[in-house]
CSV table of N, CA and C in Angstrom, one decimal:
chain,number,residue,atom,x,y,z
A,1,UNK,N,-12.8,8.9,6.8
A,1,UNK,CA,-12.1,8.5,5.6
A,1,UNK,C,-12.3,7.0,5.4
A,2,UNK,N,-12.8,7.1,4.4
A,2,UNK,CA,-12.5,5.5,4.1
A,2,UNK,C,-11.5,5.2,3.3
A,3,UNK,N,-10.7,3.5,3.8
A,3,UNK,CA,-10.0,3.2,2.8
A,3,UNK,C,-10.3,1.7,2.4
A,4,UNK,N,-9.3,1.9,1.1
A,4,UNK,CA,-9.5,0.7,0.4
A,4,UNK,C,-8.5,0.1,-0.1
A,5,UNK,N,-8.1,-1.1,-0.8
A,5,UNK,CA,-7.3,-1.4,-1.3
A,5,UNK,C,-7.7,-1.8,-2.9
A,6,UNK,N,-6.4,-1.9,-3.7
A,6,UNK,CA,-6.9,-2.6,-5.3
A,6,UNK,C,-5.3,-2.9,-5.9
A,7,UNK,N,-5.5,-3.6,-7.0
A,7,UNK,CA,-4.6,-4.1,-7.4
A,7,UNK,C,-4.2,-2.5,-8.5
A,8,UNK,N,-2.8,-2.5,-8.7
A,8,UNK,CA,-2.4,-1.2,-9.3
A,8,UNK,C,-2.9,-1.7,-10.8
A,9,UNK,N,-3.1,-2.9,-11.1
A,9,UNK,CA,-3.3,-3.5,-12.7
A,9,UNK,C,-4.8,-3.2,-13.0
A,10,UNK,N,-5.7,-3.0,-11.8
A,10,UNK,CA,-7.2,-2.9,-12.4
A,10,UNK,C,-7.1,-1.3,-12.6
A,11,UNK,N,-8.3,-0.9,-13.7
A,11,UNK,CA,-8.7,0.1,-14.3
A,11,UNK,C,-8.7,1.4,-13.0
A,12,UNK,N,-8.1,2.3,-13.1
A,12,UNK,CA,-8.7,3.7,-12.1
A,12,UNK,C,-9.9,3.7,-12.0
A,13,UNK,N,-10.8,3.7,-11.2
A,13,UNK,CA,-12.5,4.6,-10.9
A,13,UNK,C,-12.4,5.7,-10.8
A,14,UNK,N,-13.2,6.5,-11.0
A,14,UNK,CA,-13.8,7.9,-10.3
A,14,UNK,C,-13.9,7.8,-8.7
A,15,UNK,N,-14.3,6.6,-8.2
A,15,UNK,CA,-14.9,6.2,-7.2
A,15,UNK,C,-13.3,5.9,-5.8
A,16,UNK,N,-12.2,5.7,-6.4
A,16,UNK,CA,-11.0,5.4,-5.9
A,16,UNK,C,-10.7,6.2,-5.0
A,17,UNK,N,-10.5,7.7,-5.5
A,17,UNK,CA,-10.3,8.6,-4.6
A,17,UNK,C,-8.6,9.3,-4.5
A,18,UNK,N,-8.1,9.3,-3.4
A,18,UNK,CA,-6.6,9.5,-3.7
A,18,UNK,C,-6.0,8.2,-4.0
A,19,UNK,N,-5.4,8.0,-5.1
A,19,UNK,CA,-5.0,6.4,-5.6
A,19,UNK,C,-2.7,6.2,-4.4
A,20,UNK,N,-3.1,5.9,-4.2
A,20,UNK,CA,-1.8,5.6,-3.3
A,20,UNK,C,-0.8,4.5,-3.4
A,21,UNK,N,0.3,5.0,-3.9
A,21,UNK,CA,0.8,3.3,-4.7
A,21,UNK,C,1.8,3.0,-3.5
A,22,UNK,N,1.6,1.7,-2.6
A,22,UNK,CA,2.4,1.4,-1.6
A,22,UNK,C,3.3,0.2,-1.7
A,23,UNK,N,3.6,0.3,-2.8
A,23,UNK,CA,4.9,-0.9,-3.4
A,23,UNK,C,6.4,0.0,-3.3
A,24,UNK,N,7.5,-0.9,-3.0
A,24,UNK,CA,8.6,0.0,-3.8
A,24,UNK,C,8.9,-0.2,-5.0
A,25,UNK,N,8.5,-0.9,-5.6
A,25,UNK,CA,9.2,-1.0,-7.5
A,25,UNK,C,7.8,-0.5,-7.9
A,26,UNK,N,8.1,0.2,-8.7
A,26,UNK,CA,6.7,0.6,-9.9
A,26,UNK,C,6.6,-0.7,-10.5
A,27,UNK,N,5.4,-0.2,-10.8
A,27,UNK,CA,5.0,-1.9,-11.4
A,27,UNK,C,5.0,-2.0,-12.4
A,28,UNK,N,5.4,-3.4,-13.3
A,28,UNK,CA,6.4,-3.3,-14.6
A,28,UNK,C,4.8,-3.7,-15.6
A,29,UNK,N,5.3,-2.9,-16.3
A,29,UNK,CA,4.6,-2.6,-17.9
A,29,UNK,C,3.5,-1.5,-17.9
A,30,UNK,N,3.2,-1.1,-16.8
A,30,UNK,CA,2.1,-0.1,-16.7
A,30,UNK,C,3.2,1.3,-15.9
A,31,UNK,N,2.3,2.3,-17.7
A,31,UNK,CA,2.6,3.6,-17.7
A,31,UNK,C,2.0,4.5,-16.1
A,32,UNK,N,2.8,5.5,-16.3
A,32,UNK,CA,2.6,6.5,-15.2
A,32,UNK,C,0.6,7.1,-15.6
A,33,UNK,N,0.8,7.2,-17.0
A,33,UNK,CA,-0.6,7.9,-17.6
A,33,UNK,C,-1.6,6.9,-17.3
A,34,UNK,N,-1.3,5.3,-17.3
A,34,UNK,CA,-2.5,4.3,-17.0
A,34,UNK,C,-2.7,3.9,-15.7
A,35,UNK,N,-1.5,4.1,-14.8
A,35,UNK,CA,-1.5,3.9,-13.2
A,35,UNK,C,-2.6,5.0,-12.8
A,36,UNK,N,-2.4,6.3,-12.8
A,36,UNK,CA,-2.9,7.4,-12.4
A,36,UNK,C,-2.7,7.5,-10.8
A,37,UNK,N,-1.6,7.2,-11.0
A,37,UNK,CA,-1.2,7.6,-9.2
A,37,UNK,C,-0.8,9.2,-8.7
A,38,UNK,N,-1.7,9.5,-7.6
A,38,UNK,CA,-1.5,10.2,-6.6
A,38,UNK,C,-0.2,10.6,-5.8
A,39,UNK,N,-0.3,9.5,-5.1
A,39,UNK,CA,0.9,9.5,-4.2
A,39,UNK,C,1.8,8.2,-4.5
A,40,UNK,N,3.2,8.3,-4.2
A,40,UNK,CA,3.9,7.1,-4.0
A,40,UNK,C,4.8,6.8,-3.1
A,41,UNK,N,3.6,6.0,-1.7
A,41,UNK,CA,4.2,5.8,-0.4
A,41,UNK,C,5.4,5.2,-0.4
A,42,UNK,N,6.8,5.0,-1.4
A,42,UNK,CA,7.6,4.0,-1.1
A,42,UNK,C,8.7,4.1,0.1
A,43,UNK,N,8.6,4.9,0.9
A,43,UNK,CA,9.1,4.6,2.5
A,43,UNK,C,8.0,3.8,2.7
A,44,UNK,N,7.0,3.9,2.7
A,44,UNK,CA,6.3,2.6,3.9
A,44,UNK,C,5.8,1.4,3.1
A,45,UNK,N,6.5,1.1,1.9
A,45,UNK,CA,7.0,-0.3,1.4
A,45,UNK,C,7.9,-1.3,2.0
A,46,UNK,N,7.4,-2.5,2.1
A,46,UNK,CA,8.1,-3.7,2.9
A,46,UNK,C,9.6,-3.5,2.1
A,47,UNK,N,10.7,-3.6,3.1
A,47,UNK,CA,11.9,-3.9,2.3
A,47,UNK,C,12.1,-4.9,1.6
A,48,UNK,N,13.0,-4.7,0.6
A,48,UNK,CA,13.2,-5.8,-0.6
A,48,UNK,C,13.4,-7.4,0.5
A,49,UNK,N,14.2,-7.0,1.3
A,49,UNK,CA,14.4,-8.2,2.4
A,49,UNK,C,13.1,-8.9,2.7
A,50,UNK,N,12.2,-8.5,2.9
A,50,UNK,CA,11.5,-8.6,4.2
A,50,UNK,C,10.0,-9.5,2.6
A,51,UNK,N,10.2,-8.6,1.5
A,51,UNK,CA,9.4,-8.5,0.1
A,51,UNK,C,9.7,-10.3,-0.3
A,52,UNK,N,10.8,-10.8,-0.3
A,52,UNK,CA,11.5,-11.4,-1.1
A,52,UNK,C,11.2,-12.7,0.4
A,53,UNK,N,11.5,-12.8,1.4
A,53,UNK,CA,11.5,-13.3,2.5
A,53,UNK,C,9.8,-13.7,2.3
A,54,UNK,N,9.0,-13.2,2.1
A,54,UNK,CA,7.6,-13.4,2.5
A,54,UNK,C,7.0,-14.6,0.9
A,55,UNK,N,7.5,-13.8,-0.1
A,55,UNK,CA,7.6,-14.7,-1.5
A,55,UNK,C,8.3,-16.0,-2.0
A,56,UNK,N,8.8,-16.0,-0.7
A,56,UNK,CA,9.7,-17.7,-0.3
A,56,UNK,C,9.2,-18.4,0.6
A,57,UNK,N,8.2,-17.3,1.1
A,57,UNK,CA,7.7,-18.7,2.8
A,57,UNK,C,6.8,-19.0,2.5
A,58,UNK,N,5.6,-17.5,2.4
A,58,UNK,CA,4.1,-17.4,1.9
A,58,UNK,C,3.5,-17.6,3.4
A,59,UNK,N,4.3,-16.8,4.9
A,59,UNK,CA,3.9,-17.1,5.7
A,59,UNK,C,3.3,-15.8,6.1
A,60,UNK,N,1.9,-15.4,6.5
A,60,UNK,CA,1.5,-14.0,5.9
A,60,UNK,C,1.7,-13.6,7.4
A,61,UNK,N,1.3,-14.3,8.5
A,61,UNK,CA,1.2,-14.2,9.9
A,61,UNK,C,2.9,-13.0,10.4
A,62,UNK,N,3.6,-13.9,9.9
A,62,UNK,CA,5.3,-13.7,10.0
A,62,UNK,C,5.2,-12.4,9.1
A,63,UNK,N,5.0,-11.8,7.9
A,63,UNK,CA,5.1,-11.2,6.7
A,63,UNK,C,4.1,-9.8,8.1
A,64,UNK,N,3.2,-9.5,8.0
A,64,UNK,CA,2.6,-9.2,8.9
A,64,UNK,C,3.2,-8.6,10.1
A,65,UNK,N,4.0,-9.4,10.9
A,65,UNK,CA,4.2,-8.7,11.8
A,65,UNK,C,5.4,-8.3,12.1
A,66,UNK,N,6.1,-8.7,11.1
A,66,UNK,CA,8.1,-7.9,10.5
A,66,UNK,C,7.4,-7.0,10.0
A,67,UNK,N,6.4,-6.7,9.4
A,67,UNK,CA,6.2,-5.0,7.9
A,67,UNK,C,5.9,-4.6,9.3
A,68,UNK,N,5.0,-4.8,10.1
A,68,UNK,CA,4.4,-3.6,10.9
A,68,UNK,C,5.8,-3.3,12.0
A,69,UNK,N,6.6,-3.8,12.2
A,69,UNK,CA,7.6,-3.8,13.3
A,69,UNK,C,8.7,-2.6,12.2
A,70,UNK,N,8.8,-2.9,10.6
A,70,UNK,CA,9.5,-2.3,10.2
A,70,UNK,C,9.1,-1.1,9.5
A,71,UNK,N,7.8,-0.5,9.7
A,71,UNK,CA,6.8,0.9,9.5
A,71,UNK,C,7.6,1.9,10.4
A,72,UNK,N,8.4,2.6,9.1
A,72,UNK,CA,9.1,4.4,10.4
A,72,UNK,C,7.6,4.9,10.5
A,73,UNK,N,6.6,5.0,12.0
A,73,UNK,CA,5.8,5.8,12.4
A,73,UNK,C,5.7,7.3,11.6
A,74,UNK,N,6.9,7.7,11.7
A,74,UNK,CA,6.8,9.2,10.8
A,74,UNK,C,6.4,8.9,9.7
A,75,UNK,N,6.9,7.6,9.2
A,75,UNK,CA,6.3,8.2,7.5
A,75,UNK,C,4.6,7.7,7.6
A,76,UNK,N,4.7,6.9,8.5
A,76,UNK,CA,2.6,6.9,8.7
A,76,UNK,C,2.6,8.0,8.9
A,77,UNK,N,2.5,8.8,9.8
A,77,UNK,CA,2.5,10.1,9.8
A,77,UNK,C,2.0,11.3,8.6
A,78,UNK,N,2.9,10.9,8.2
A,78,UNK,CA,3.2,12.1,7.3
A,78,UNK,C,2.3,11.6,6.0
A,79,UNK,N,2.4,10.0,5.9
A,79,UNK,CA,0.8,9.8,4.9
A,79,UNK,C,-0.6,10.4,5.2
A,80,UNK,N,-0.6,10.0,6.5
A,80,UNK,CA,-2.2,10.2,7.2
A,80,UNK,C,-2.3,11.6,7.1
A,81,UNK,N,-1.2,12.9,7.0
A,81,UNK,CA,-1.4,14.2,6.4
A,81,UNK,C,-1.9,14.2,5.3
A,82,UNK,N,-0.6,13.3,4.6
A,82,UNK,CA,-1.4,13.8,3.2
A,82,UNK,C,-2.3,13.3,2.5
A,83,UNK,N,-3.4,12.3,3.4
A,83,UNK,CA,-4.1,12.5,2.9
A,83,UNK,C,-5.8,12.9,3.8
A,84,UNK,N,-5.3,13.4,4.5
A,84,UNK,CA,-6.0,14.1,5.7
A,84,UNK,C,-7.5,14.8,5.0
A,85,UNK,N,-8.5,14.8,5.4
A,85,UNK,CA,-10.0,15.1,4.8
A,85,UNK,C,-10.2,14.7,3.3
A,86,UNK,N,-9.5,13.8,3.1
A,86,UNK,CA,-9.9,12.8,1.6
A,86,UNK,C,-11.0,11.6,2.2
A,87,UNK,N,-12.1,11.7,1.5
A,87,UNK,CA,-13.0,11.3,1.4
A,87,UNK,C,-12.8,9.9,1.3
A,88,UNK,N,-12.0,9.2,0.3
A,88,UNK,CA,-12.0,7.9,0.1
A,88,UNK,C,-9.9,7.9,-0.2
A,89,UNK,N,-9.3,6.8,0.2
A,89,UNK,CA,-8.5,6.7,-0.3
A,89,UNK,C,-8.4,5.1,-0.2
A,90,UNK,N,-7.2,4.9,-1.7
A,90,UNK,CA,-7.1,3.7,-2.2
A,90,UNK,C,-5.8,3.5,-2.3
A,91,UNK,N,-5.4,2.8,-1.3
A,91,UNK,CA,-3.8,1.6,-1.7
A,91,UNK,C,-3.9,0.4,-2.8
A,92,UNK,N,-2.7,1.2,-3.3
A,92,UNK,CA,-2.5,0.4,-4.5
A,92,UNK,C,-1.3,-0.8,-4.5
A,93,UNK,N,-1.6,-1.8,-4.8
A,93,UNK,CA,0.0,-2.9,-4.6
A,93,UNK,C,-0.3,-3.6,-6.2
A,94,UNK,N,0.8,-4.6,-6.3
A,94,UNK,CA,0.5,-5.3,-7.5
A,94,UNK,C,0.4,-6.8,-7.5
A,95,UNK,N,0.8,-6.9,-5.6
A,95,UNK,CA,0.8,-8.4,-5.8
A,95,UNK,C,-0.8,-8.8,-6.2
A,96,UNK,N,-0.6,-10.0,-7.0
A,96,UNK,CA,-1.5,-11.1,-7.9
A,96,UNK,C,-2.7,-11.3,-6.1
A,97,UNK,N,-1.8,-11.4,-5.1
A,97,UNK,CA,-2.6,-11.9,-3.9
A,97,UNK,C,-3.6,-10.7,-2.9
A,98,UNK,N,-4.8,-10.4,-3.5
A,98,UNK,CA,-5.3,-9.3,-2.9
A,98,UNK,C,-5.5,-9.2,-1.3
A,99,UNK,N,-5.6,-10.2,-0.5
A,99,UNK,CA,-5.9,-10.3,0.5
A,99,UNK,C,-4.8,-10.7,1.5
A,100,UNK,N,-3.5,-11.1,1.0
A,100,UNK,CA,-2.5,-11.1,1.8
A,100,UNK,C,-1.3,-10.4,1.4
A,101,UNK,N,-1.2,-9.2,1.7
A,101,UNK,CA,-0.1,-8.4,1.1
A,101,UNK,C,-0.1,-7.1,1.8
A,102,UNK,N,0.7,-6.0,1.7
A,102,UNK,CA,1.7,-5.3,2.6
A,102,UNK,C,0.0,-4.0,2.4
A,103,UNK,N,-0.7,-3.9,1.2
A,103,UNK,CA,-1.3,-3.1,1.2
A,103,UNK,C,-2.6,-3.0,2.4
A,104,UNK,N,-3.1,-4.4,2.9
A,104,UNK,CA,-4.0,-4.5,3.8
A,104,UNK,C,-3.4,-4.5,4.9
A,105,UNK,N,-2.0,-4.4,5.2
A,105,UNK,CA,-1.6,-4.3,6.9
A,105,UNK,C,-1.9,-2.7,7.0
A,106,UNK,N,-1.3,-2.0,6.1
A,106,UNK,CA,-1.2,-1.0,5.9
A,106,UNK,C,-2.3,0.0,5.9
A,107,UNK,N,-3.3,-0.7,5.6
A,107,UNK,CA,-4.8,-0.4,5.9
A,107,UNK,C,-5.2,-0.2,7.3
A,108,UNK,N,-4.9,-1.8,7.4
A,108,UNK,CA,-5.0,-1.8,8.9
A,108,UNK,C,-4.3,-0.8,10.1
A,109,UNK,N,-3.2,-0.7,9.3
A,109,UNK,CA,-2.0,0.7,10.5
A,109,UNK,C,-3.3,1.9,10.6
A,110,UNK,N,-3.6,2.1,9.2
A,110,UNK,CA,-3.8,3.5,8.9
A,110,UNK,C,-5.4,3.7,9.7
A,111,UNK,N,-6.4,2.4,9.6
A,111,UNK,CA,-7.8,2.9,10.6
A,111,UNK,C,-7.7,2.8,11.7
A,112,UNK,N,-6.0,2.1,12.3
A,112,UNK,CA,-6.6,2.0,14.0
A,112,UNK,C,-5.5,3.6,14.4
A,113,UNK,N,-4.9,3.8,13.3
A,113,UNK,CA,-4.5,5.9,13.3
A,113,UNK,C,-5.5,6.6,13.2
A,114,UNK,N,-6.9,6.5,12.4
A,114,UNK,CA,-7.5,7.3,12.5
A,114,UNK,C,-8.6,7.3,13.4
């Protein structure tokens, strides 16, 4: 399986695969019909604490290793089912910052699971 990450604001691909929205707030101004989300991991979204805490320090190291300490195992779990013999799958977040954000830890949980 491969995964990927993208911002929920760029265009769907063909190429995306199961689209997986790993934020807890839907993201504001974009329809359900323009997202085209699959799934919506919001148990294994950073808590609003932890969301809000990271957007005040911008310390990713810290951000990083509170989300992975605060991942219920089950609900990894129970993602890596559903999306179990999918070909490609794509985490979706909205922050503006592609490379430091809850969607690439999450990445990371999910290839050293598989």
């Amino acid at each position: 399986m491969k995964i990927r990450t993208k911002r929920v604001y760029e265009p769907p691909s063909d190429d995306d695969g199961i689209r997986v929205l790993v934020d807890r707030l839907w993201p504001r101004g974009l329809s359900k019909e323009k997202a085209r989300i699959d799934l919506w991991a919001k148990a294994l979204a950073p808590s609003s604490s932890l969301r809000k805490r990271f957007h005040q320090d911008q310390d990713y190291d810290a951000f990083q290793r509170d989300y992975r300490d605060e991942i219920d195992p089950e609900e990894l779990d129970r993602l890596m089912g559903q999306v179990e013999g999918e070909p490609v799958v794509t985490l979706l977040f909205a922050s503006k910052n592609k490379w430091e954000n809850n969607a690439q830890v999450l990445k990371q949980l999910m290839q050293e699971k598989s």
